[in-house]
CSV table of C-alpha atoms in Angstrom, one decimal:
chain,number,residue,atom,x,y,z
U,1,UNK,CA,-71.8,-51.6,60.2
U,2,UNK,CA,-71.6,-47.9,59.4
U,3,UNK,CA,-72.0,-46.7,55.8
U,4,UNK,CA,-71.0,-43.1,56.0
U,5,UNK,CA,-69.1,-42.4,59.2
U,6,UNK,CA,-65.5,-43.5,59.7
U,7,UNK,CA,-63.2,-43.1,62.7
U,8,UNK,CA,-63.7,-39.4,62.7
U,9,UNK,CA,-66.9,-38.4,61.0
U,10,UNK,CA,-67.7,-38.6,57.3
U,11,UNK,CA,-64.8,-37.9,55.1
U,12,UNK,CA,-63.8,-38.0,51.4
U,13,UNK,CA,-63.0,-36.0,48.3
U,14,UNK,CA,-65.3,-32.9,48.2
U,15,UNK,CA,-68.1,-33.1,45.6
U,16,UNK,CA,-67.6,-36.9,45.3
U,17,UNK,CA,-70.0,-39.2,47.2
U,18,UNK,CA,-70.3,-39.1,50.2
U,19,UNK,CA,-69.0,-35.6,50.4
U,20,UNK,CA,-71.6,-34.0,48.1
U,21,UNK,CA,-73.9,-31.1,48.8
U,22,UNK,CA,-76.9,-33.5,48.5
U,23,UNK,CA,-75.5,-35.8,51.2
U,24,UNK,CA,-74.5,-32.9,53.4
U,25,UNK,CA,-78.1,-31.6,53.3
U,26,UNK,CA,-79.4,-35.1,54.2
U,27,UNK,CA,-76.9,-35.3,57.0
U,28,UNK,CA,-78.0,-31.9,58.3
U,29,UNK,CA,-81.7,-32.9,58.2
U,30,UNK,CA,-81.0,-36.2,60.0
U,31,UNK,CA,-78.9,-34.5,62.7
U,32,UNK,CA,-81.4,-31.7,63.2
U,33,UNK,CA,-84.2,-34.3,63.7
U,34,UNK,CA,-82.0,-36.3,66.1
U,35,UNK,CA,-81.0,-33.4,68.3
U,36,UNK,CA,-84.4,-31.8,68.6
U,37,UNK,CA,-85.7,-32.3,72.1
U,38,UNK,CA,-89.0,-30.7,73.2
U,39,UNK,CA,-91.0,-27.8,71.7
U,40,UNK,CA,-88.4,-25.0,72.3
U,41,UNK,CA,-86.3,-23.5,69.5
U,42,UNK,CA,-83.2,-25.6,68.9
U,43,UNK,CA,-79.7,-24.4,67.7
U,44,UNK,CA,-76.8,-26.1,66.1
U,45,UNK,CA,-73.4,-24.5,65.7
U,46,UNK,CA,-71.5,-24.9,62.4
U,47,UNK,CA,-67.8,-24.2,61.9
U,48,UNK,CA,-65.2,-25.1,59.4
U,49,UNK,CA,-61.6,-24.9,58.4
U,50,UNK,CA,-60.2,-22.9,55.4
U,51,UNK,CA,-60.9,-25.4,52.5
U,52,UNK,CA,-62.5,-24.0,49.4
U,53,UNK,CA,-65.2,-26.7,49.5
U,54,UNK,CA,-66.2,-25.6,53.0
U,55,UNK,CA,-68.5,-22.9,51.5
U,56,UNK,CA,-70.7,-25.3,49.5
U,57,UNK,CA,-70.9,-27.9,52.3
U,58,UNK,CA,-71.6,-25.2,54.9
U,59,UNK,CA,-74.5,-23.9,52.9
U,60,UNK,CA,-75.9,-27.4,52.3
U,61,UNK,CA,-75.8,-28.2,56.0
U,62,UNK,CA,-77.4,-24.9,56.9
U,63,UNK,CA,-80.2,-25.6,54.4
U,64,UNK,CA,-80.8,-29.2,55.7
U,65,UNK,CA,-80.8,-28.1,59.3
U,66,UNK,CA,-83.1,-25.1,58.8
U,67,UNK,CA,-85.5,-27.3,56.7
U,68,UNK,CA,-86.1,-29.3,59.9
U,69,UNK,CA,-87.0,-26.3,62.0
U,70,UNK,CA,-83.7,-25.9,63.8
U,71,UNK,CA,-81.7,-22.7,63.9
U,72,UNK,CA,-78.0,-22.5,62.9
U,73,UNK,CA,-75.2,-20.5,64.5
U,74,UNK,CA,-72.5,-20.0,61.8
U,75,UNK,CA,-69.1,-19.3,63.2
U,76,UNK,CA,-66.9,-19.5,60.1
U,77,UNK,CA,-63.3,-20.7,60.2
U,78,UNK,CA,-62.4,-21.9,63.7
U,79,UNK,CA,-60.4,-24.8,65.1
U,80,UNK,CA,-62.3,-28.0,65.8
U,81,UNK,CA,-61.8,-27.7,69.6
U,82,UNK,CA,-63.1,-24.1,69.4
U,83,UNK,CA,-66.3,-25.3,67.8
U,84,UNK,CA,-66.7,-27.9,70.6
U,85,UNK,CA,-66.1,-25.1,73.2
U,86,UNK,CA,-68.6,-22.7,71.5
U,87,UNK,CA,-71.2,-25.5,71.3
U,88,UNK,CA,-71.0,-26.1,75.0
U,89,UNK,CA,-70.6,-22.5,76.2
U,90,UNK,CA,-73.6,-21.3,74.1
U,91,UNK,CA,-75.8,-24.1,75.2
U,92,UNK,CA,-76.4,-25.2,71.6
U,93,UNK,CA,-78.0,-28.6,70.9
U,94,UNK,CA,-75.0,-29.8,68.8
U,95,UNK,CA,-72.0,-28.7,66.9
U,96,UNK,CA,-70.9,-29.5,63.4
U,97,UNK,CA,-67.3,-29.2,62.0
U,98,UNK,CA,-66.6,-29.1,58.3
U,99,UNK,CA,-63.0,-30.3,58.0
U,100,UNK,CA,-60.8,-33.1,56.8
U,101,UNK,CA,-58.2,-32.3,59.5
U,102,UNK,CA,-54.7,-33.0,58.2
U,103,UNK,CA,-55.8,-34.2,54.7
U,104,UNK,CA,-55.1,-32.3,51.5
U,105,UNK,CA,-57.4,-29.4,50.4
U,106,UNK,CA,-59.5,-31.4,47.9
U,107,UNK,CA,-60.8,-33.6,50.8
U,108,UNK,CA,-63.4,-32.6,53.3
U,109,UNK,CA,-65.4,-34.0,56.2
U,110,UNK,CA,-68.3,-33.6,58.5
U,111,UNK,CA,-68.2,-34.5,62.2
U,112,UNK,CA,-70.4,-33.7,65.2
U,113,UNK,CA,-70.2,-32.7,68.8
U,114,UNK,CA,-73.0,-33.2,71.2
U,115,UNK,CA,-74.3,-30.3,73.4
U,116,UNK,CA,-71.7,-31.1,76.0
U,117,UNK,CA,-68.8,-30.7,73.5
U,118,UNK,CA,-68.0,-34.4,73.1
U,119,UNK,CA,-67.8,-36.3,69.8
U,120,UNK,CA,-70.8,-38.5,69.1
U,121,UNK,CA,-70.6,-42.2,70.0
U,122,UNK,CA,-71.0,-44.9,67.3
U,123,UNK,CA,-74.6,-45.5,68.1
U,124,UNK,CA,-75.6,-41.9,67.5
U,125,UNK,CA,-73.7,-41.9,64.1
U,126,UNK,CA,-75.6,-45.1,63.2
U,127,UNK,CA,-78.9,-43.3,64.1
U,128,UNK,CA,-78.0,-40.5,61.7
U,129,UNK,CA,-77.3,-43.0,58.9
U,130,UNK,CA,-80.5,-44.9,59.6
U,131,UNK,CA,-82.5,-41.7,59.3
U,132,UNK,CA,-80.9,-40.9,55.9
U,133,UNK,CA,-81.0,-44.3,54.3
U,134,UNK,CA,-84.4,-45.4,55.6
U,135,UNK,CA,-86.0,-42.1,54.4
U,136,UNK,CA,-87.9,-41.9,57.6
U,137,UNK,CA,-87.8,-38.2,57.8
U,138,UNK,CA,-88.3,-37.3,54.1
U,139,UNK,CA,-91.9,-36.3,54.6
U,140,UNK,CA,-91.2,-34.1,57.6
U,141,UNK,CA,-91.3,-30.5,56.3
U,142,UNK,CA,-91.9,-27.7,58.8
U,143,UNK,CA,-93.5,-24.6,57.2
U,144,UNK,CA,-94.1,-21.0,57.9
U,145,UNK,CA,-92.6,-19.8,61.3
U,146,UNK,CA,-91.4,-23.3,62.1
U,147,UNK,CA,-88.6,-23.2,59.5
U,148,UNK,CA,-85.2,-22.6,61.1
U,149,UNK,CA,-83.1,-19.4,60.8
U,150,UNK,CA,-79.3,-19.0,60.4
U,151,UNK,CA,-77.3,-16.5,62.4
U,152,UNK,CA,-73.6,-15.5,62.1
U,153,UNK,CA,-71.6,-15.4,65.4
U,154,UNK,CA,-69.1,-12.7,64.7
U,155,UNK,CA,-67.2,-12.9,68.0
U,156,UNK,CA,-66.5,-16.7,67.9
U,157,UNK,CA,-62.7,-16.1,67.4
U,158,UNK,CA,-62.6,-13.7,70.4
U,159,UNK,CA,-64.5,-16.0,72.6
U,160,UNK,CA,-62.1,-18.9,71.9
U,161,UNK,CA,-59.0,-16.7,72.4
U,162,UNK,CA,-60.3,-15.7,75.8
U,163,UNK,CA,-61.0,-19.4,76.7
U,164,UNK,CA,-57.5,-20.5,75.7
U,165,UNK,CA,-55.8,-17.7,77.6
U,166,UNK,CA,-57.8,-18.7,80.7
U,167,UNK,CA,-56.2,-22.2,80.6
U,168,UNK,CA,-52.8,-20.6,81.1
U,169,UNK,CA,-51.7,-20.0,84.7
U,170,UNK,CA,-52.6,-16.3,85.6
U,171,UNK,CA,-49.3,-15.9,87.4
U,172,UNK,CA,-47.3,-16.7,84.3
U,173,UNK,CA,-46.7,-15.0,80.9
U,174,UNK,CA,-44.6,-15.7,77.8
U,175,UNK,CA,-42.7,-12.4,77.8
U,176,UNK,CA,-39.1,-12.9,76.4
U,177,UNK,CA,-40.0,-16.1,74.6
U,178,UNK,CA,-39.5,-16.4,70.8
U,179,UNK,CA,-41.9,-18.9,69.2
U,180,UNK,CA,-42.1,-20.1,65.7
U,181,UNK,CA,-45.7,-21.0,64.9
U,182,UNK,CA,-47.0,-22.9,61.9
U,183,UNK,CA,-50.8,-22.7,61.5
U,184,UNK,CA,-50.9,-25.0,58.4
U,185,UNK,CA,-52.9,-22.3,56.5
U,186,UNK,CA,-55.8,-23.8,58.4
U,187,UNK,CA,-58.5,-22.9,61.0
U,188,UNK,CA,-56.1,-21.5,63.6
U,189,UNK,CA,-54.5,-18.8,61.4
U,190,UNK,CA,-56.1,-16.0,63.4
U,191,UNK,CA,-56.6,-17.7,66.9
U,192,UNK,CA,-53.1,-19.2,67.5
U,193,UNK,CA,-50.9,-16.1,66.9
U,194,UNK,CA,-53.4,-13.9,68.8
U,195,UNK,CA,-53.2,-16.1,71.9
U,196,UNK,CA,-49.4,-16.3,72.1
U,197,UNK,CA,-48.9,-12.6,71.4
U,198,UNK,CA,-51.5,-11.6,74.0
U,199,UNK,CA,-49.6,-13.7,76.5
U,200,UNK,CA,-46.4,-11.8,75.7
U,201,UNK,CA,-44.5,-14.0,73.3
U,202,UNK,CA,-42.7,-12.9,70.2
U,203,UNK,CA,-44.4,-14.9,67.4
U,204,UNK,CA,-42.8,-15.8,64.1
U,205,UNK,CA,-45.8,-17.0,62.0
U,206,UNK,CA,-45.8,-19.5,59.2
U,207,UNK,CA,-48.8,-21.0,57.3
U,208,UNK,CA,-51.1,-18.1,58.3
U,209,UNK,CA,-52.2,-17.0,54.8
U,210,UNK,CA,-54.9,-19.5,53.8
U,211,UNK,CA,-56.3,-19.2,50.2
U,212,UNK,CA,-58.6,-22.2,50.2
U,213,UNK,CA,-56.2,-24.6,48.5
U,214,UNK,CA,-53.0,-24.4,50.6
U,215,UNK,CA,-54.2,-25.9,53.8
U,216,UNK,CA,-51.7,-28.5,55.1
U,217,UNK,CA,-49.7,-28.0,51.8
U,218,UNK,CA,-46.0,-28.5,52.8
U,219,UNK,CA,-46.7,-27.0,56.2
U,220,UNK,CA,-48.2,-27.7,59.6
U,221,UNK,CA,-47.8,-30.7,61.9
U,222,UNK,CA,-47.3,-33.1,58.9
U,223,UNK,CA,-44.2,-31.1,57.9
U,224,UNK,CA,-42.3,-30.3,61.1
U,225,UNK,CA,-39.1,-29.7,59.1
U,226,UNK,CA,-40.5,-26.2,58.3
U,227,UNK,CA,-40.5,-25.0,61.9
U,228,UNK,CA,-37.3,-27.0,62.5
U,229,UNK,CA,-35.4,-24.9,60.0
U,230,UNK,CA,-37.2,-21.7,61.1
U,231,UNK,CA,-36.4,-22.3,64.8
U,232,UNK,CA,-32.7,-22.6,64.0
U,233,UNK,CA,-32.7,-19.6,61.6
U,234,UNK,CA,-34.4,-17.3,64.1
U,235,UNK,CA,-32.8,-18.9,67.2
U,236,UNK,CA,-36.2,-19.3,68.7
U,237,UNK,CA,-37.0,-21.1,72.0
U,238,UNK,CA,-39.3,-23.7,70.3
U,239,UNK,CA,-41.5,-24.3,67.4
U,240,UNK,CA,-45.2,-25.2,67.4
U,241,UNK,CA,-47.0,-26.8,64.4
U,242,UNK,CA,-50.7,-27.3,64.2
U,243,UNK,CA,-52.7,-29.3,61.6
U,244,UNK,CA,-55.5,-27.9,59.4
U,245,UNK,CA,-58.2,-28.0,62.0
U,246,UNK,CA,-55.8,-27.4,65.0
U,247,UNK,CA,-56.9,-30.3,67.1
U,248,UNK,CA,-53.3,-31.7,67.1
U,249,UNK,CA,-49.9,-30.2,67.6
U,250,UNK,CA,-46.3,-31.2,67.0
U,251,UNK,CA,-43.3,-29.3,68.6
U,252,UNK,CA,-39.6,-28.9,67.8
U,253,UNK,CA,-37.2,-27.9,70.5
U,254,UNK,CA,-34.7,-25.1,70.5
U,255,UNK,CA,-32.3,-27.2,68.4
U,256,UNK,CA,-34.9,-28.0,65.8
U,257,UNK,CA,-35.5,-31.6,67.0
U,258,UNK,CA,-39.1,-32.9,66.7
U,259,UNK,CA,-41.0,-33.5,69.9
U,260,UNK,CA,-44.0,-35.7,69.2
U,261,UNK,CA,-47.2,-36.5,71.0
U,262,UNK,CA,-45.7,-39.3,73.1
U,263,UNK,CA,-43.0,-37.0,74.5
U,264,UNK,CA,-45.5,-34.3,75.2
U,265,UNK,CA,-47.8,-36.7,77.1
U,266,UNK,CA,-44.7,-37.9,79.1
U,267,UNK,CA,-43.8,-34.3,79.9
U,268,UNK,CA,-47.4,-33.4,81.0
U,269,UNK,CA,-48.2,-36.6,82.8
U,270,UNK,CA,-45.0,-36.7,84.9
U,271,UNK,CA,-45.5,-33.0,85.7
U,272,UNK,CA,-49.1,-33.6,86.7
U,273,UNK,CA,-48.1,-36.6,88.9
U,274,UNK,CA,-45.6,-34.3,90.7
U,275,UNK,CA,-48.3,-31.8,91.3
U,276,UNK,CA,-50.8,-34.5,92.3
U,277,UNK,CA,-53.1,-33.4,89.5
U,278,UNK,CA,-53.2,-36.5,87.3
U,279,UNK,CA,-56.3,-38.4,88.3
U,280,UNK,CA,-55.7,-41.9,89.5
U,281,UNK,CA,-52.1,-41.3,88.3
U,282,UNK,CA,-53.2,-42.6,84.9
U,283,UNK,CA,-52.6,-41.5,81.4
U,284,UNK,CA,-54.7,-42.8,78.5
U,285,UNK,CA,-52.9,-43.3,75.2
U,286,UNK,CA,-53.5,-45.5,72.1
U,287,UNK,CA,-51.9,-48.7,71.0
U,288,UNK,CA,-49.7,-46.6,68.6
U,289,UNK,CA,-47.8,-44.9,71.5
U,290,UNK,CA,-44.2,-45.9,72.0
U,291,UNK,CA,-43.3,-48.2,74.9
U,292,UNK,CA,-40.9,-45.5,76.1
U,293,UNK,CA,-44.0,-43.6,77.2
U,294,UNK,CA,-45.1,-46.5,79.5
U,295,UNK,CA,-41.6,-46.7,81.0
U,296,UNK,CA,-41.4,-42.9,81.7
U,297,UNK,CA,-44.8,-42.7,83.3
U,298,UNK,CA,-44.3,-45.8,85.4
U,299,UNK,CA,-40.9,-44.4,86.6
U,300,UNK,CA,-42.8,-41.3,87.8
U,301,UNK,CA,-45.3,-43.4,89.7
U,302,UNK,CA,-48.1,-43.6,87.2
U,303,UNK,CA,-49.4,-46.0,84.6
U,304,UNK,CA,-50.6,-45.9,81.0
U,305,UNK,CA,-53.9,-47.4,79.7
U,306,UNK,CA,-54.1,-48.1,75.9
U,307,UNK,CA,-57.1,-47.8,73.6
U,308,UNK,CA,-57.8,-48.3,69.9
U,309,UNK,CA,-56.4,-45.6,67.6
U,310,UNK,CA,-58.6,-42.4,67.5
U,311,UNK,CA,-58.9,-39.6,69.9
U,312,UNK,CA,-62.6,-40.3,70.3
U,313,UNK,CA,-61.7,-43.7,71.9
U,314,UNK,CA,-59.2,-42.0,74.1
U,315,UNK,CA,-61.9,-39.6,75.3
U,316,UNK,CA,-64.4,-42.4,75.9
U,317,UNK,CA,-61.9,-44.3,78.1
U,318,UNK,CA,-61.1,-41.1,80.0
U,319,UNK,CA,-64.8,-40.5,80.7
U,320,UNK,CA,-65.4,-44.1,81.6
U,321,UNK,CA,-62.4,-44.3,84.0
U,322,UNK,CA,-62.5,-40.8,85.4
U,323,UNK,CA,-59.1,-39.8,84.0
U,324,UNK,CA,-58.1,-36.2,82.9
U,325,UNK,CA,-55.2,-36.6,80.5
U,326,UNK,CA,-54.9,-38.6,77.3
U,327,UNK,CA,-53.7,-38.4,73.8
U,328,UNK,CA,-52.1,-39.8,70.7
U,329,UNK,CA,-48.5,-40.0,69.3
U,330,UNK,CA,-49.8,-38.0,66.3
U,331,UNK,CA,-50.2,-34.9,68.5
U,332,UNK,CA,-53.9,-35.1,69.7
U,333,UNK,CA,-53.8,-34.3,73.4
U,334,UNK,CA,-56.9,-34.1,75.6
U,335,UNK,CA,-56.9,-32.2,78.8
U,336,UNK,CA,-60.4,-32.9,80.2
U,337,UNK,CA,-59.9,-30.4,83.0
U,338,UNK,CA,-60.1,-27.7,80.3
U,339,UNK,CA,-61.7,-29.0,77.0
U,340,UNK,CA,-63.7,-32.0,75.8
U,341,UNK,CA,-61.6,-32.9,72.7
U,342,UNK,CA,-58.1,-32.7,71.3
U,343,UNK,CA,-56.9,-29.1,71.2
U,344,UNK,CA,-53.5,-28.2,69.7
U,345,UNK,CA,-53.2,-24.7,71.1
U,346,UNK,CA,-54.5,-25.7,74.6
U,347,UNK,CA,-51.8,-28.5,74.6
U,348,UNK,CA,-49.2,-26.0,73.5
U,349,UNK,CA,-50.1,-23.7,76.4
U,350,UNK,CA,-49.8,-26.5,78.9
U,351,UNK,CA,-46.3,-27.3,77.7
U,352,UNK,CA,-45.3,-23.6,77.7
U,353,UNK,CA,-46.6,-23.3,81.3
U,354,UNK,CA,-44.4,-26.3,82.4
U,355,UNK,CA,-41.4,-24.6,80.6
U,356,UNK,CA,-42.1,-21.4,82.5
U,357,UNK,CA,-42.6,-22.9,85.9
U,358,UNK,CA,-39.5,-25.3,85.7
U,359,UNK,CA,-37.2,-22.9,83.9
U,360,UNK,CA,-36.2,-25.8,81.6
U,361,UNK,CA,-35.9,-25.8,77.8
U,362,UNK,CA,-38.1,-28.1,75.7
U,363,UNK,CA,-35.2,-30.4,75.0
U,364,UNK,CA,-34.5,-30.7,78.7
U,365,UNK,CA,-38.1,-31.6,79.4
U,366,UNK,CA,-38.2,-34.1,76.6
U,367,UNK,CA,-35.5,-36.1,78.2
U,368,UNK,CA,-38.1,-37.6,80.5
U,369,UNK,CA,-38.8,-40.2,77.8
U,370,UNK,CA,-36.4,-42.4,75.9
U,371,UNK,CA,-38.3,-43.9,72.9
U,372,UNK,CA,-37.8,-47.4,71.7
U,373,UNK,CA,-37.0,-47.6,68.0
U,374,UNK,CA,-40.2,-47.7,66.0
U,375,UNK,CA,-41.0,-48.5,62.4
U,376,UNK,CA,-44.3,-47.9,60.6
U,377,UNK,CA,-44.9,-49.2,57.1
U,378,UNK,CA,-48.2,-48.7,55.1
U,379,UNK,CA,-49.4,-51.1,52.5
U,380,UNK,CA,-52.2,-50.2,50.1
U,381,UNK,CA,-54.7,-53.1,49.9
U,382,UNK,CA,-57.5,-54.2,47.6
U,383,UNK,CA,-59.6,-55.4,50.4
U,384,UNK,CA,-59.6,-55.1,54.2
U,385,UNK,CA,-59.3,-58.8,54.9
U,386,UNK,CA,-58.4,-60.2,58.3
U,387,UNK,CA,-54.8,-60.9,57.6
U,388,UNK,CA,-54.5,-63.5,60.4
U,389,UNK,CA,-56.7,-65.7,58.2
U,390,UNK,CA,-54.0,-65.7,55.6
U,391,UNK,CA,-51.8,-68.7,56.8
U,392,UNK,CA,-48.4,-67.4,55.4
U,393,UNK,CA,-48.9,-63.9,56.8
U,394,UNK,CA,-50.1,-65.2,60.2
U,395,UNK,CA,-47.1,-67.5,60.4
U,396,UNK,CA,-44.6,-64.7,59.7
U,397,UNK,CA,-46.2,-62.4,62.3
U,398,UNK,CA,-46.2,-65.1,64.9
U,399,UNK,CA,-42.5,-65.7,64.1
U,400,UNK,CA,-41.7,-62.0,64.6
U,401,UNK,CA,-43.6,-61.9,67.9
U,402,UNK,CA,-41.5,-64.9,69.2
U,403,UNK,CA,-38.3,-63.1,68.3
U,404,UNK,CA,-39.4,-59.8,70.0
U,405,UNK,CA,-40.6,-61.5,73.2
U,406,UNK,CA,-41.0,-58.8,75.9
U,407,UNK,CA,-38.5,-56.4,74.4
U,408,UNK,CA,-40.8,-55.1,71.7
U,409,UNK,CA,-44.1,-55.4,70.0
U,410,UNK,CA,-45.9,-55.6,66.7
U,411,UNK,CA,-49.2,-53.9,65.9
U,412,UNK,CA,-51.1,-54.4,62.6
U,413,UNK,CA,-54.3,-52.5,61.9
U,414,UNK,CA,-56.3,-51.0,59.0
U,415,UNK,CA,-56.7,-47.3,58.5
U,416,UNK,CA,-60.1,-46.1,59.3
U,417,UNK,CA,-60.3,-43.7,56.4
U,418,UNK,CA,-58.1,-45.2,53.6
U,419,UNK,CA,-57.5,-48.7,52.0
U,420,UNK,CA,-54.2,-49.0,53.9
U,421,UNK,CA,-52.8,-51.7,56.3
U,422,UNK,CA,-50.5,-50.1,58.9
U,423,UNK,CA,-47.7,-52.3,60.1
U,424,UNK,CA,-45.9,-51.0,63.2
U,425,UNK,CA,-43.0,-52.6,65.0
U,426,UNK,CA,-41.0,-51.6,68.1
U,427,UNK,CA,-37.9,-53.1,69.4
U,428,UNK,CA,-34.3,-52.5,70.6
U,429,UNK,CA,-32.7,-52.9,67.2
U,430,UNK,CA,-34.1,-50.5,64.5
U,431,UNK,CA,-32.3,-52.3,61.6
U,432,UNK,CA,-33.8,-55.6,62.7
U,433,UNK,CA,-37.4,-54.4,63.1
U,434,UNK,CA,-37.2,-52.5,59.8
U,435,UNK,CA,-36.3,-55.7,58.0
U,436,UNK,CA,-39.2,-57.6,59.7
U,437,UNK,CA,-41.7,-54.8,58.9
U,438,UNK,CA,-40.6,-54.9,55.2
U,439,UNK,CA,-40.9,-58.7,55.1
U,440,UNK,CA,-44.5,-58.5,56.4
U,441,UNK,CA,-45.4,-55.6,54.1
U,442,UNK,CA,-44.1,-57.4,51.0
U,443,UNK,CA,-46.0,-60.6,51.8
U,444,UNK,CA,-49.2,-58.7,52.5
U,445,UNK,CA,-48.8,-56.8,49.2
U,446,UNK,CA,-48.4,-60.1,47.4
U,447,UNK,CA,-51.5,-61.5,48.9
U,448,UNK,CA,-54.0,-58.6,49.0
U,449,UNK,CA,-52.2,-55.6,47.7
U,450,UNK,CA,-54.0,-52.9,45.7
U,451,UNK,CA,-52.8,-50.3,43.3
């Protein structure tokens, strides 16, 4: 069982264990040791979002990596998918992202990409933990010319902007389009406006003035109401909202209505099926995706495969099965023909290309999927106990499943980063499933609830 890594790297309150400078340095040392291969000079890319704590963690990681005789390429604030891309394009041995994604500014995290730009599998994260807690490498101290160096890559933003523009069809542009763009005061505050403007769009920016403490604060993909109001106020064609590290995206249409990850996957999958570009006519989603997505893709001649929650599990299934499109309802979309991880701006460009080619508005495209009513309730717990071992809870869940039959579903899982139990129900009657979800939540809170 992992001690540090969760579903998406190491994460927590900055300057509180495990997100301390001491642990960051140990993580850097262990990663440097793990990724060294042969007698040549080795290089690891480090990027971050705009959190205040990024400075101290960045310096600790640099110190740890250099102390093991590995060089560091520091790129500064850059979207998570941009760091994956830079790692791969510069032939570095690994990439490190300092970010807590959509979390508040006081949190931070550390996650890794391998040299090919993919997130590390569980066994590699376990090896890093073993090197730290076993103290196997404490005595390894390169000296003299064997100590690593740190270099700043000044053109990282420009490299990533060019990469993103090259994923957009060369015969198309965005001239005449008015787009509201919310960068969440995060890592994409420079990249995202530049890409859209260079493709010809009129951009109305929000959340593009980070100060170290305002990342995700009342803005970005967690608060689509911001761009919803802005789209209506400016009479824009659509709104695009990124999260703090820009690996996910949420849209609003020209009327200000939210268009989530499931709708975007439905739009992109059905378009790729029509163009015969969706490999094996298969989309990879997670168990959280709405059943309406399955229905839409099936109607277009494709199918949906479901994985556990987490974009890394989506990517693993895509690689294993040879698929090229996957994603999550939360707005992570992976286009493996272009990048190795979820990429908010890349996803936005694919949707904009479909709008341009088809001549349809986003609201018209979103009609491809009709979602089933869905309710999600979170319960804070004192312990992550298997709830099916609690007789009263198990009986209530089985009873709800019997009533739902084939016209809905229930999904219960623990958060990978917080002491929360997530209870999700889908069905034809929203009032009915809301009542059932509340009944289960109240019983769980009574049995294992935490403050």
